[in-house]
Amino acid sequence: MTTTAPSDLRPDPARPPGDGSLAEFGYRQELHRSLGRYASFAAGFSFISVLTTVFQFFAFGYAFGGPVFFWTWPVVLVGQLAVAACFAELAARYPLSGAIYQWSSRLAGLTFGWFAGWIMVIGQIVVVAAAALALQTVLPAIWPGFQLVGGDPAPTSPDGAANAAVLGVILLVLTTLVNMLDNRVMSVVNRVGVTAEIIGAILIVVLLLTHSRRSPGITFHTQGAAGPGLLGALLVGSFTAAYVMIGFDSAGEMSEETHHPRRTAPRTILTALGAAGLLGGLVVLGGLLAAPSLTDGHLGVDGLSYVLTSSLGDGVGKLLLADVVVAIAVATLAIQTAACRMLFSMARDGQLPFSARLAHVNPRTGMPAAPALVVGVLAAALLLLDFASPDAFLAIGTTCIVLLYLAYAMVTGPLLIRRLRGTLAVEGTDERGGTLFSLGRWGVPVNAFALLYGLLMALDLAWPRAQVYDPAGGHWYFQWFTVLFLAATLTIGAGYRTVRKHRTPRGAVPEEAVQESGVRVGRGVGRGTRSNAV
C-alpha cells in the first residue's frame, strides 16, 4: 500500500553501499560506464583548467592586486581543499550524476536540493560561456588573423569583446557536437587534452622560472595595484584564484560513467584540485618573476600571453600559447559535460521542464544529447552580452563563480548539520572492500571551515564594487549584475516550482511523496524504484 511521506527528505539506500550499483538508489544504468581513474581525474582537472583560467584572469588579478595578489592563491587553495574533502566523502556514499543536486537533496530534502541543483546548473552554463571567451586572450596573440572583428584584441575593448563572442560561439558548436557523439570520444579528447595541458603547464613553469628577472620577494608588494589599500587589493585579487579553483566536483558528476566510483571519485576530486592548485600557483609566480616589467601597464592588460611572447620569444611563446588553446577547448568541453550531467540527473527525477527528453540517453552512444544542445545554445546566448559591452566579460566570469560557490555551500551547510546531529552515515565499503573515504574526527572543523570560507568568498565576489564592475560608469546593471542574475535565477526557479506544484492534479500523490514511497513515477523519473529506508 502506498503512503505519502511527511517530508521530501530523500533517504539513504536500504543496504550498506559497496557494489556501486545504481539500483540501490532506484536508477538503471544507462550512461556507459567506461571511465577509468585517469579519465575521472581528467574530468575534474579539465574543468579547473589551470591554463585556461590563469591566462584568462591573471591580468585582472594583477591590475587590481599588484604582485601581492599571488598570496590569495594559497588561501583560496586551502579553502577549496576543505570543500573538496567534504565532497570526497559524499562522492563515496552517493556516486551519482548531478552530484551537487543529488548530495544536497539527500542531506536536506528534495526541495532544497532542487534549488542547489538549479543554481549549480545555471552557474555551469555561465561558466561554459566564460571559458569559451578565454580564446580571445590567446588566439590573437598567436596570429592577428584570429581577430575577426575590428583591430583591437584586448578583451576589455569593444572590438576584443565582440571578437571573443564570435570565437566563443565557434568553440561551443564544436564542444556541443562532441558532447552528442559518444562518451568514449569525449573521454579520449578530455584525456589527451589534459595530458597536453599538464605537460604545457610544467614547461611554462620551468621556462618562466629559468627566465626570472626578479626575486620572489616582489610578491609582497602592491605596486601598480588599483585596489583600495592592501586589503582591497587582496579581496579583489582573490578573484583570479577563486575563478580557477572550481569544478573539482566534476569527478563526482561523472560517477555513473566511472569504474569503481566509490573508490575512484573521492581520490580524483582531491588530486585534481591539488595538482591544479600547485601548477596554477607556480604559473602565477613564474609570470610575476619573468615579466619584462611590472610597471609598463602590459601585465595588467595583456597578462601572461604578454609574458610568454616577450620573455621566451615569439617561437616558443606562441607554441606554448597553442597548448593553452587546447586547454581552453578541453575545459569548455568538460564544463559543458558537467552541466549536461546535472540537467540529465534532475530531469531523470522529473524535476525540469521536458524531463523525458532531457533524461533520454542514446543507448548506442551512452550520451544524453538534448542537455548538450540546451547548454550549448544558452551559453552561446550569454556570449551575445559581449557585443553590448566589454564589461560583460567580467560580469559573466564573476557571476558564474558566485553561483557555484553558493551551490557548494548548499551542500557543505546541510552536511555540517547532519554531522552535528550525528546522522551522517559513516559506514560502508567501496567496490574493493576498502573503507569509504572519511574525514573522521576532523569532519566537523573541516566542514565548518569549508562552509564559512565559501560564504565569505561568495560575498566578496558578489559585492557590487563600481571600480571593478563598472569602471567607465553609466552601466549600473553591470555593477549589480551578479546580484541581479542571482535574484533572477532564484525567482525563476521559485516560480517554476510554484507553477509545477499547482499543476499537480487534485487527488494525485505529490511527486516527492511518490519518490519517498518507492513507487515508479514514469518515464525519465527515477528510472526504477526508490528505497524508503531511513
Short mmCIF file of N, CA and C in Angstrom, two decimals, residues 160-317:
data_model
loop_
_atom_site.label_atom_id
_atom_site.label_comp_id
_atom_site.label_asym_id
_atom_site.label_seq_id
_atom_site.Cartn_x
_atom_site.Cartn_y
_atom_site.Cartn_z
N GLY A 160 37.61 43.69 -29.07
CA GLY A 160 38.04 42.44 -28.44
C GLY A 160 36.88 41.67 -27.84
N ALA A 161 35.95 42.38 -27.22
CA ALA A 161 34.79 41.73 -26.61
C ALA A 161 33.91 41.07 -27.68
N ALA A 162 33.68 41.79 -28.78
CA ALA A 162 32.86 41.23 -29.86
C ALA A 162 33.55 40.03 -30.50
N ASN A 163 34.87 40.12 -30.69
CA ASN A 163 35.61 39.00 -31.29
C ASN A 163 35.60 37.80 -30.36
N ALA A 164 35.68 38.06 -29.06
CA ALA A 164 35.64 36.97 -28.08
C ALA A 164 34.33 36.20 -28.20
N ALA A 165 33.24 36.92 -28.42
CA ALA A 165 31.95 36.27 -28.56
C ALA A 165 31.90 35.40 -29.81
N VAL A 166 32.47 35.90 -30.90
CA VAL A 166 32.48 35.13 -32.15
C VAL A 166 33.30 33.85 -32.00
N LEU A 167 34.51 33.98 -31.47
CA LEU A 167 35.35 32.80 -31.26
C LEU A 167 34.69 31.82 -30.29
N GLY A 168 34.06 32.36 -29.26
CA GLY A 168 33.40 31.50 -28.28
C GLY A 168 32.26 30.70 -28.87
N VAL A 169 31.48 31.31 -29.72
CA VAL A 169 30.36 30.59 -30.35
C VAL A 169 30.88 29.46 -31.23
N ILE A 170 31.95 29.71 -31.97
CA ILE A 170 32.55 28.67 -32.82
C ILE A 170 33.00 27.49 -31.96
N LEU A 171 33.64 27.79 -30.84
CA LEU A 171 34.10 26.72 -29.94
C LEU A 171 32.91 25.95 -29.37
N LEU A 172 31.85 26.63 -29.01
CA LEU A 172 30.68 25.97 -28.43
C LEU A 172 30.01 25.03 -29.42
N VAL A 173 30.03 25.38 -30.68
CA VAL A 173 29.48 24.48 -31.70
C VAL A 173 30.26 23.16 -31.70
N LEU A 174 31.59 23.26 -31.62
CA LEU A 174 32.42 22.06 -31.65
C LEU A 174 32.23 21.22 -30.39
N THR A 175 32.22 21.84 -29.23
CA THR A 175 32.08 21.07 -27.98
C THR A 175 30.69 20.44 -27.87
N THR A 176 29.68 21.12 -28.40
CA THR A 176 28.34 20.55 -28.37
C THR A 176 28.27 19.29 -29.23
N LEU A 177 28.92 19.33 -30.38
CA LEU A 177 28.94 18.15 -31.24
C LEU A 177 29.64 16.97 -30.55
N VAL A 178 30.77 17.23 -29.90
CA VAL A 178 31.49 16.16 -29.20
C VAL A 178 30.64 15.59 -28.08
N ASN A 179 29.92 16.46 -27.38
CA ASN A 179 29.08 16.02 -26.26
C ASN A 179 27.85 15.24 -26.72
N MET A 180 27.61 15.24 -28.02
CA MET A 180 26.47 14.49 -28.54
C MET A 180 26.91 13.20 -29.24
N LEU A 181 28.21 13.00 -29.38
CA LEU A 181 28.71 11.86 -30.15
C LEU A 181 28.73 10.56 -29.35
N ASP A 182 29.71 10.45 -28.45
CA ASP A 182 29.94 9.21 -27.72
C ASP A 182 30.79 9.53 -26.52
N ASN A 183 30.48 8.92 -25.37
CA ASN A 183 31.26 9.27 -24.18
C ASN A 183 32.70 8.78 -24.28
N ARG A 184 32.96 7.77 -25.13
CA ARG A 184 34.34 7.32 -25.33
C ARG A 184 35.13 8.36 -26.11
N VAL A 185 34.50 8.97 -27.10
CA VAL A 185 35.16 10.04 -27.85
C VAL A 185 35.44 11.22 -26.92
N MET A 186 34.42 11.60 -26.14
CA MET A 186 34.58 12.69 -25.19
C MET A 186 35.71 12.40 -24.21
N SER A 187 35.78 11.15 -23.73
CA SER A 187 36.82 10.78 -22.77
C SER A 187 38.21 10.86 -23.38
N VAL A 188 38.35 10.38 -24.61
CA VAL A 188 39.65 10.43 -25.29
C VAL A 188 40.10 11.87 -25.48
N VAL A 189 39.20 12.72 -25.97
CA VAL A 189 39.53 14.13 -26.18
C VAL A 189 39.94 14.77 -24.86
N ASN A 190 39.21 14.44 -23.81
CA ASN A 190 39.48 15.01 -22.49
C ASN A 190 40.84 14.57 -21.96
N ARG A 191 41.13 13.28 -22.06
CA ARG A 191 42.40 12.77 -21.54
C ARG A 191 43.60 13.31 -22.32
N VAL A 192 43.48 13.32 -23.64
CA VAL A 192 44.58 13.86 -24.46
C VAL A 192 44.79 15.34 -24.15
N GLY A 193 43.69 16.07 -24.05
CA GLY A 193 43.79 17.50 -23.76
C GLY A 193 44.40 17.78 -22.41
N VAL A 194 43.99 17.02 -21.39
CA VAL A 194 44.53 17.22 -20.05
C VAL A 194 46.01 16.88 -20.00
N THR A 195 46.39 15.81 -20.67
CA THR A 195 47.81 15.45 -20.72
C THR A 195 48.63 16.57 -21.35
N ALA A 196 48.12 17.11 -22.48
CA ALA A 196 48.81 18.21 -23.14
C ALA A 196 48.87 19.44 -22.23
N GLU A 197 47.78 19.68 -21.48
CA GLU A 197 47.76 20.85 -20.60
C GLU A 197 48.76 20.70 -19.45
N ILE A 198 48.83 19.51 -18.87
CA ILE A 198 49.78 19.29 -17.77
C ILE A 198 51.21 19.46 -18.25
N ILE A 199 51.52 18.86 -19.40
CA ILE A 199 52.87 19.00 -19.96
C ILE A 199 53.17 20.46 -20.26
N GLY A 200 52.19 21.14 -20.88
CA GLY A 200 52.39 22.55 -21.21
C GLY A 200 52.57 23.41 -19.97
N ALA A 201 51.77 23.15 -18.93
CA ALA A 201 51.89 23.93 -17.70
C ALA A 201 53.25 23.74 -17.05
N ILE A 202 53.74 22.51 -17.03
CA ILE A 202 55.07 22.25 -16.46
C ILE A 202 56.15 22.97 -17.26
N LEU A 203 56.05 22.92 -18.59
CA LEU A 203 57.03 23.61 -19.43
C LEU A 203 56.99 25.12 -19.19
N ILE A 204 55.79 25.66 -19.08
CA ILE A 204 55.66 27.10 -18.84
C ILE A 204 56.29 27.48 -17.51
N VAL A 205 56.03 26.68 -16.47
CA VAL A 205 56.61 26.96 -15.15
C VAL A 205 58.13 26.93 -15.21
N VAL A 206 58.68 25.88 -15.81
CA VAL A 206 60.14 25.73 -15.89
C VAL A 206 60.76 26.88 -16.67
N LEU A 207 60.19 27.21 -17.82
CA LEU A 207 60.75 28.26 -18.66
C LEU A 207 60.62 29.63 -18.01
N LEU A 208 59.50 29.90 -17.39
CA LEU A 208 59.34 31.19 -16.73
C LEU A 208 60.30 31.35 -15.55
N LEU A 209 60.43 30.29 -14.75
CA LEU A 209 61.32 30.38 -13.59
C LEU A 209 62.78 30.48 -14.01
N THR A 210 63.14 29.86 -15.13
CA THR A 210 64.54 29.96 -15.60
C THR A 210 64.80 31.29 -16.31
N HIS A 211 63.74 32.05 -16.59
CA HIS A 211 63.89 33.38 -17.19
C HIS A 211 63.48 34.47 -16.21
N SER A 212 63.65 34.20 -14.92
CA SER A 212 63.25 35.16 -13.89
C SER A 212 64.09 36.43 -13.98
N ARG A 213 63.45 37.55 -13.74
CA ARG A 213 64.12 38.85 -13.74
C ARG A 213 64.16 39.48 -12.35
N ARG A 214 63.49 38.84 -11.39
CA ARG A 214 63.42 39.40 -10.04
C ARG A 214 63.21 38.27 -9.04
N SER A 215 63.32 38.56 -7.77
CA SER A 215 63.19 37.53 -6.73
C SER A 215 61.74 37.39 -6.29
N PRO A 216 61.41 36.26 -5.63
CA PRO A 216 60.03 36.06 -5.14
C PRO A 216 59.58 37.12 -4.14
N GLY A 217 60.52 37.88 -3.59
CA GLY A 217 60.16 38.92 -2.64
C GLY A 217 59.23 39.96 -3.23
N ILE A 218 59.15 40.03 -4.57
CA ILE A 218 58.29 41.01 -5.21
C ILE A 218 56.82 40.74 -4.90
N THR A 219 56.50 39.52 -4.50
CA THR A 219 55.10 39.17 -4.21
C THR A 219 54.58 39.84 -2.95
N PHE A 220 55.44 40.53 -2.21
CA PHE A 220 54.99 41.23 -1.01
C PHE A 220 54.70 42.71 -1.30
N HIS A 221 54.73 43.07 -2.58
CA HIS A 221 54.49 44.46 -2.97
C HIS A 221 53.15 44.61 -3.67
N THR A 222 52.60 45.82 -3.60
CA THR A 222 51.32 46.11 -4.26
C THR A 222 51.50 47.13 -5.38
N GLN A 223 52.73 47.32 -5.86
CA GLN A 223 52.98 48.35 -6.87
C GLN A 223 52.08 48.16 -8.09
N GLY A 224 51.46 49.27 -8.49
CA GLY A 224 50.58 49.22 -9.65
C GLY A 224 49.18 48.74 -9.35
N ALA A 225 48.90 48.40 -8.09
CA ALA A 225 47.57 47.85 -7.75
C ALA A 225 46.52 48.95 -7.79
N ALA A 226 45.36 48.60 -8.33
CA ALA A 226 44.25 49.56 -8.39
C ALA A 226 43.30 49.39 -7.22
N GLY A 227 43.50 48.35 -6.44
CA GLY A 227 42.63 48.10 -5.30
C GLY A 227 42.81 49.15 -4.21
N PRO A 228 41.77 49.44 -3.41
CA PRO A 228 41.85 50.44 -2.34
C PRO A 228 42.60 49.90 -1.12
N GLY A 229 43.91 50.06 -1.09
CA GLY A 229 44.70 49.58 0.02
C GLY A 229 45.02 48.10 -0.09
N LEU A 230 45.81 47.60 0.86
CA LEU A 230 46.25 46.21 0.82
C LEU A 230 45.09 45.24 0.90
N LEU A 231 44.17 45.46 1.83
CA LEU A 231 43.04 44.55 1.98
C LEU A 231 42.18 44.54 0.71
N GLY A 232 41.92 45.71 0.18
CA GLY A 232 41.14 45.79 -1.05
C GLY A 232 41.83 45.09 -2.20
N ALA A 233 43.15 45.26 -2.27
CA ALA A 233 43.92 44.60 -3.33
C ALA A 233 43.82 43.08 -3.22
N LEU A 234 43.88 42.58 -1.99
CA LEU A 234 43.80 41.13 -1.79
C LEU A 234 42.39 40.61 -2.06
N LEU A 235 41.37 41.34 -1.63
CA LEU A 235 40.00 40.88 -1.82
C LEU A 235 39.64 40.79 -3.30
N VAL A 236 40.04 41.81 -4.07
CA VAL A 236 39.74 41.79 -5.50
C VAL A 236 40.70 40.87 -6.23
N GLY A 237 41.96 40.87 -5.82
CA GLY A 237 42.94 39.99 -6.44
C GLY A 237 42.60 38.52 -6.28
N SER A 238 41.83 38.19 -5.24
CA SER A 238 41.46 36.79 -4.99
C SER A 238 40.51 36.25 -6.05
N PHE A 239 39.94 37.12 -6.88
CA PHE A 239 39.03 36.67 -7.92
C PHE A 239 39.71 35.66 -8.84
N THR A 240 40.98 35.91 -9.15
CA THR A 240 41.69 35.01 -10.06
C THR A 240 41.74 33.60 -9.51
N ALA A 241 42.20 33.45 -8.28
CA ALA A 241 42.30 32.12 -7.66
C ALA A 241 40.91 31.50 -7.49
N ALA A 242 39.93 32.33 -7.11
CA ALA A 242 38.58 31.81 -6.91
C ALA A 242 37.99 31.28 -8.21
N TYR A 243 38.29 31.95 -9.30
CA TYR A 243 37.76 31.51 -10.59
C TYR A 243 38.45 30.24 -11.08
N VAL A 244 39.74 30.12 -10.78
CA VAL A 244 40.49 28.95 -11.24
C VAL A 244 40.04 27.69 -10.52
N MET A 245 39.97 27.74 -9.22
CA MET A 245 39.79 26.52 -8.42
C MET A 245 38.33 26.18 -8.14
N ILE A 246 37.58 25.98 -9.21
CA ILE A 246 36.21 25.49 -9.13
C ILE A 246 36.07 24.32 -10.10
N GLY A 247 35.05 23.50 -9.88
CA GLY A 247 34.78 22.42 -10.82
C GLY A 247 35.42 21.10 -10.50
N PHE A 248 36.13 21.01 -9.36
CA PHE A 248 36.76 19.75 -8.98
C PHE A 248 35.71 18.66 -8.70
N ASP A 249 34.48 19.09 -8.45
CA ASP A 249 33.40 18.14 -8.21
C ASP A 249 33.00 17.39 -9.47
N SER A 250 33.57 17.77 -10.63
CA SER A 250 33.21 17.10 -11.89
C SER A 250 33.51 15.61 -11.86
N ALA A 251 34.53 15.21 -11.10
CA ALA A 251 34.81 13.78 -10.97
C ALA A 251 33.61 13.06 -10.36
N GLY A 252 32.90 13.75 -9.45
CA GLY A 252 31.68 13.19 -8.89
C GLY A 252 30.54 13.21 -9.88
N GLU A 253 30.48 14.26 -10.71
CA GLU A 253 29.44 14.35 -11.74
C GLU A 253 29.49 13.16 -12.69
N MET A 254 30.70 12.64 -12.92
CA MET A 254 30.89 11.56 -13.89
C MET A 254 30.87 10.18 -13.22
N SER A 255 30.39 10.10 -11.99
CA SER A 255 30.45 8.84 -11.24
C SER A 255 29.73 7.69 -11.93
N GLU A 256 28.60 7.97 -12.57
CA GLU A 256 27.84 6.89 -13.21
C GLU A 256 28.52 6.36 -14.48
N GLU A 257 29.59 7.04 -14.89
CA GLU A 257 30.34 6.59 -16.06
C GLU A 257 31.74 6.11 -15.69
N THR A 258 32.00 6.02 -14.38
CA THR A 258 33.32 5.69 -13.87
C THR A 258 33.34 4.28 -13.27
N HIS A 259 34.38 3.54 -13.54
CA HIS A 259 34.57 2.24 -12.90
C HIS A 259 34.93 2.46 -11.43
N HIS A 260 34.34 1.66 -10.54
CA HIS A 260 34.63 1.75 -9.09
C HIS A 260 34.52 3.19 -8.58
N PRO A 261 33.39 3.85 -8.78
CA PRO A 261 33.29 5.27 -8.44
C PRO A 261 33.44 5.58 -6.95
N ARG A 262 33.00 4.66 -6.08
CA ARG A 262 33.11 4.95 -4.65
C ARG A 262 34.58 5.04 -4.22
N ARG A 263 35.42 4.31 -4.90
CA ARG A 263 36.84 4.33 -4.59
C ARG A 263 37.58 5.40 -5.41
N THR A 264 37.17 5.57 -6.66
CA THR A 264 37.90 6.44 -7.58
C THR A 264 37.56 7.91 -7.39
N ALA A 265 36.29 8.26 -7.37
CA ALA A 265 35.87 9.66 -7.36
C ALA A 265 36.44 10.47 -6.19
N PRO A 266 36.41 9.98 -4.93
CA PRO A 266 36.97 10.77 -3.84
C PRO A 266 38.44 11.11 -4.05
N ARG A 267 39.19 10.15 -4.56
CA ARG A 267 40.62 10.38 -4.78
C ARG A 267 40.86 11.37 -5.91
N THR A 268 40.10 11.24 -6.99
CA THR A 268 40.34 12.12 -8.13
C THR A 268 39.83 13.54 -7.87
N ILE A 269 38.82 13.70 -7.04
CA ILE A 269 38.38 15.05 -6.65
C ILE A 269 39.52 15.79 -5.97
N LEU A 270 40.18 15.12 -5.02
CA LEU A 270 41.25 15.75 -4.26
C LEU A 270 42.52 15.92 -5.08
N THR A 271 42.88 14.90 -5.88
CA THR A 271 44.11 15.01 -6.66
C THR A 271 43.98 16.04 -7.79
N ALA A 272 42.79 16.15 -8.38
CA ALA A 272 42.59 17.14 -9.44
C ALA A 272 42.77 18.55 -8.89
N LEU A 273 42.17 18.83 -7.74
CA LEU A 273 42.30 20.16 -7.15
C LEU A 273 43.74 20.40 -6.67
N GLY A 274 44.34 19.39 -6.03
CA GLY A 274 45.70 19.56 -5.55
C GLY A 274 46.69 19.82 -6.67
N ALA A 275 46.60 19.05 -7.75
CA ALA A 275 47.51 19.23 -8.88
C ALA A 275 47.29 20.58 -9.54
N ALA A 276 46.03 20.95 -9.74
CA ALA A 276 45.74 22.25 -10.36
C ALA A 276 46.20 23.40 -9.48
N GLY A 277 45.99 23.26 -8.17
CA GLY A 277 46.41 24.32 -7.26
C GLY A 277 47.91 24.53 -7.27
N LEU A 278 48.67 23.44 -7.28
CA LEU A 278 50.13 23.54 -7.29
C LEU A 278 50.62 24.14 -8.60
N LEU A 279 50.16 23.59 -9.72
CA LEU A 279 50.62 24.09 -11.02
C LEU A 279 50.20 25.54 -11.24
N GLY A 280 48.97 25.86 -10.90
CA GLY A 280 48.49 27.22 -11.10
C GLY A 280 49.27 28.24 -10.29
N GLY A 281 49.56 27.90 -9.03
CA GLY A 281 50.34 28.81 -8.20
C GLY A 281 51.72 29.06 -8.77
N LEU A 282 52.35 28.02 -9.30
CA LEU A 282 53.68 28.18 -9.89
C LEU A 282 53.64 28.98 -11.19
N VAL A 283 52.57 28.81 -11.97
CA VAL A 283 52.43 29.61 -13.21
C VAL A 283 52.29 31.09 -12.87
N VAL A 284 51.46 31.40 -11.87
CA VAL A 284 51.29 32.79 -11.45
C VAL A 284 52.61 33.37 -10.95
N LEU A 285 53.31 32.62 -10.11
CA LEU A 285 54.59 33.09 -9.59
C LEU A 285 55.60 33.28 -10.72
N GLY A 286 55.67 32.30 -11.63
CA GLY A 286 56.59 32.41 -12.75
C GLY A 286 56.30 33.62 -13.61
N GLY A 287 55.03 33.91 -13.84
CA GLY A 287 54.67 35.08 -14.64
C GLY A 287 55.12 36.38 -13.99
N LEU A 288 54.98 36.48 -12.67
CA LEU A 288 55.41 37.68 -11.95
C LEU A 288 56.92 37.84 -11.99
N LEU A 289 57.65 36.74 -11.89
CA LEU A 289 59.11 36.81 -11.85
C LEU A 289 59.73 37.06 -13.22
N ALA A 290 59.07 36.57 -14.27
CA ALA A 290 59.66 36.66 -15.61
C ALA A 290 59.14 37.82 -16.44
N ALA A 291 58.14 38.54 -15.96
CA ALA A 291 57.59 39.66 -16.74
C ALA A 291 58.67 40.70 -17.02
N PRO A 292 58.76 41.21 -18.27
CA PRO A 292 59.76 42.22 -18.58
C PRO A 292 59.65 43.46 -17.70
N SER A 293 58.42 43.82 -17.34
CA SER A 293 58.21 44.99 -16.50
C SER A 293 56.93 44.80 -15.69
N LEU A 294 56.94 45.32 -14.48
CA LEU A 294 55.75 45.28 -13.64
C LEU A 294 55.01 46.62 -13.65
N THR A 295 55.57 47.60 -14.33
CA THR A 295 55.01 48.95 -14.25
C THR A 295 54.65 49.57 -15.60
N ASP A 296 54.92 48.87 -16.71
CA ASP A 296 54.63 49.47 -18.01
C ASP A 296 53.18 49.33 -18.45
N GLY A 297 52.35 48.69 -17.64
CA GLY A 297 50.93 48.57 -17.93
C GLY A 297 50.54 47.33 -18.71
N HIS A 298 51.52 46.65 -19.34
CA HIS A 298 51.19 45.48 -20.16
C HIS A 298 50.65 44.31 -19.32
N LEU A 299 51.23 44.10 -18.14
CA LEU A 299 50.87 42.93 -17.34
C LEU A 299 49.43 43.00 -16.87
N GLY A 300 48.91 44.20 -16.62
CA GLY A 300 47.54 44.35 -16.18
C GLY A 300 46.53 44.37 -17.31
N VAL A 301 47.01 44.33 -18.56
CA VAL A 301 46.11 44.33 -19.72
C VAL A 301 46.25 43.05 -20.53
N ASP A 302 47.49 42.70 -20.88
CA ASP A 302 47.74 41.55 -21.75
C ASP A 302 48.05 40.27 -20.98
N GLY A 303 48.36 40.39 -19.69
CA GLY A 303 48.55 39.21 -18.85
C GLY A 303 49.68 38.29 -19.25
N LEU A 304 49.45 37.00 -19.05
CA LEU A 304 50.51 36.01 -19.27
C LEU A 304 50.87 35.82 -20.73
N SER A 305 49.96 36.08 -21.65
CA SER A 305 50.30 35.98 -23.06
C SER A 305 51.44 36.93 -23.40
N TYR A 306 51.40 38.12 -22.82
CA TYR A 306 52.47 39.11 -23.00
C TYR A 306 53.78 38.60 -22.41
N VAL A 307 53.72 37.97 -21.25
CA VAL A 307 54.94 37.47 -20.60
C VAL A 307 55.59 36.38 -21.45
N LEU A 308 54.79 35.44 -21.94
CA LEU A 308 55.35 34.33 -22.72
C LEU A 308 56.02 34.81 -23.99
N THR A 309 55.33 35.63 -24.76
CA THR A 309 55.89 36.05 -26.05
C THR A 309 57.06 37.01 -25.90
N SER A 310 57.06 37.84 -24.85
CA SER A 310 58.14 38.81 -24.68
C SER A 310 59.35 38.22 -23.97
N SER A 311 59.13 37.28 -23.06
CA SER A 311 60.25 36.71 -22.30
C SER A 311 60.86 35.48 -22.97
N LEU A 312 60.03 34.69 -23.66
CA LEU A 312 60.51 33.45 -24.25
C LEU A 312 60.69 33.55 -25.76
N GLY A 313 60.31 34.66 -26.34
CA GLY A 313 60.41 34.80 -27.79
C GLY A 313 59.14 34.35 -28.47
N ASP A 314 58.91 34.86 -29.67
CA ASP A 314 57.68 34.55 -30.38
C ASP A 314 57.51 33.06 -30.67
N GLY A 315 58.60 32.40 -31.06
CA GLY A 315 58.51 30.99 -31.43
C GLY A 315 58.03 30.11 -30.29
N VAL A 316 58.80 30.10 -29.20
CA VAL A 316 58.47 29.27 -28.05
C VAL A 316 57.19 29.77 -27.38
N GLY A 317 57.07 31.08 -27.28
CA GLY A 317 55.90 31.64 -26.63
C GLY A 317 54.61 31.26 -27.33
#
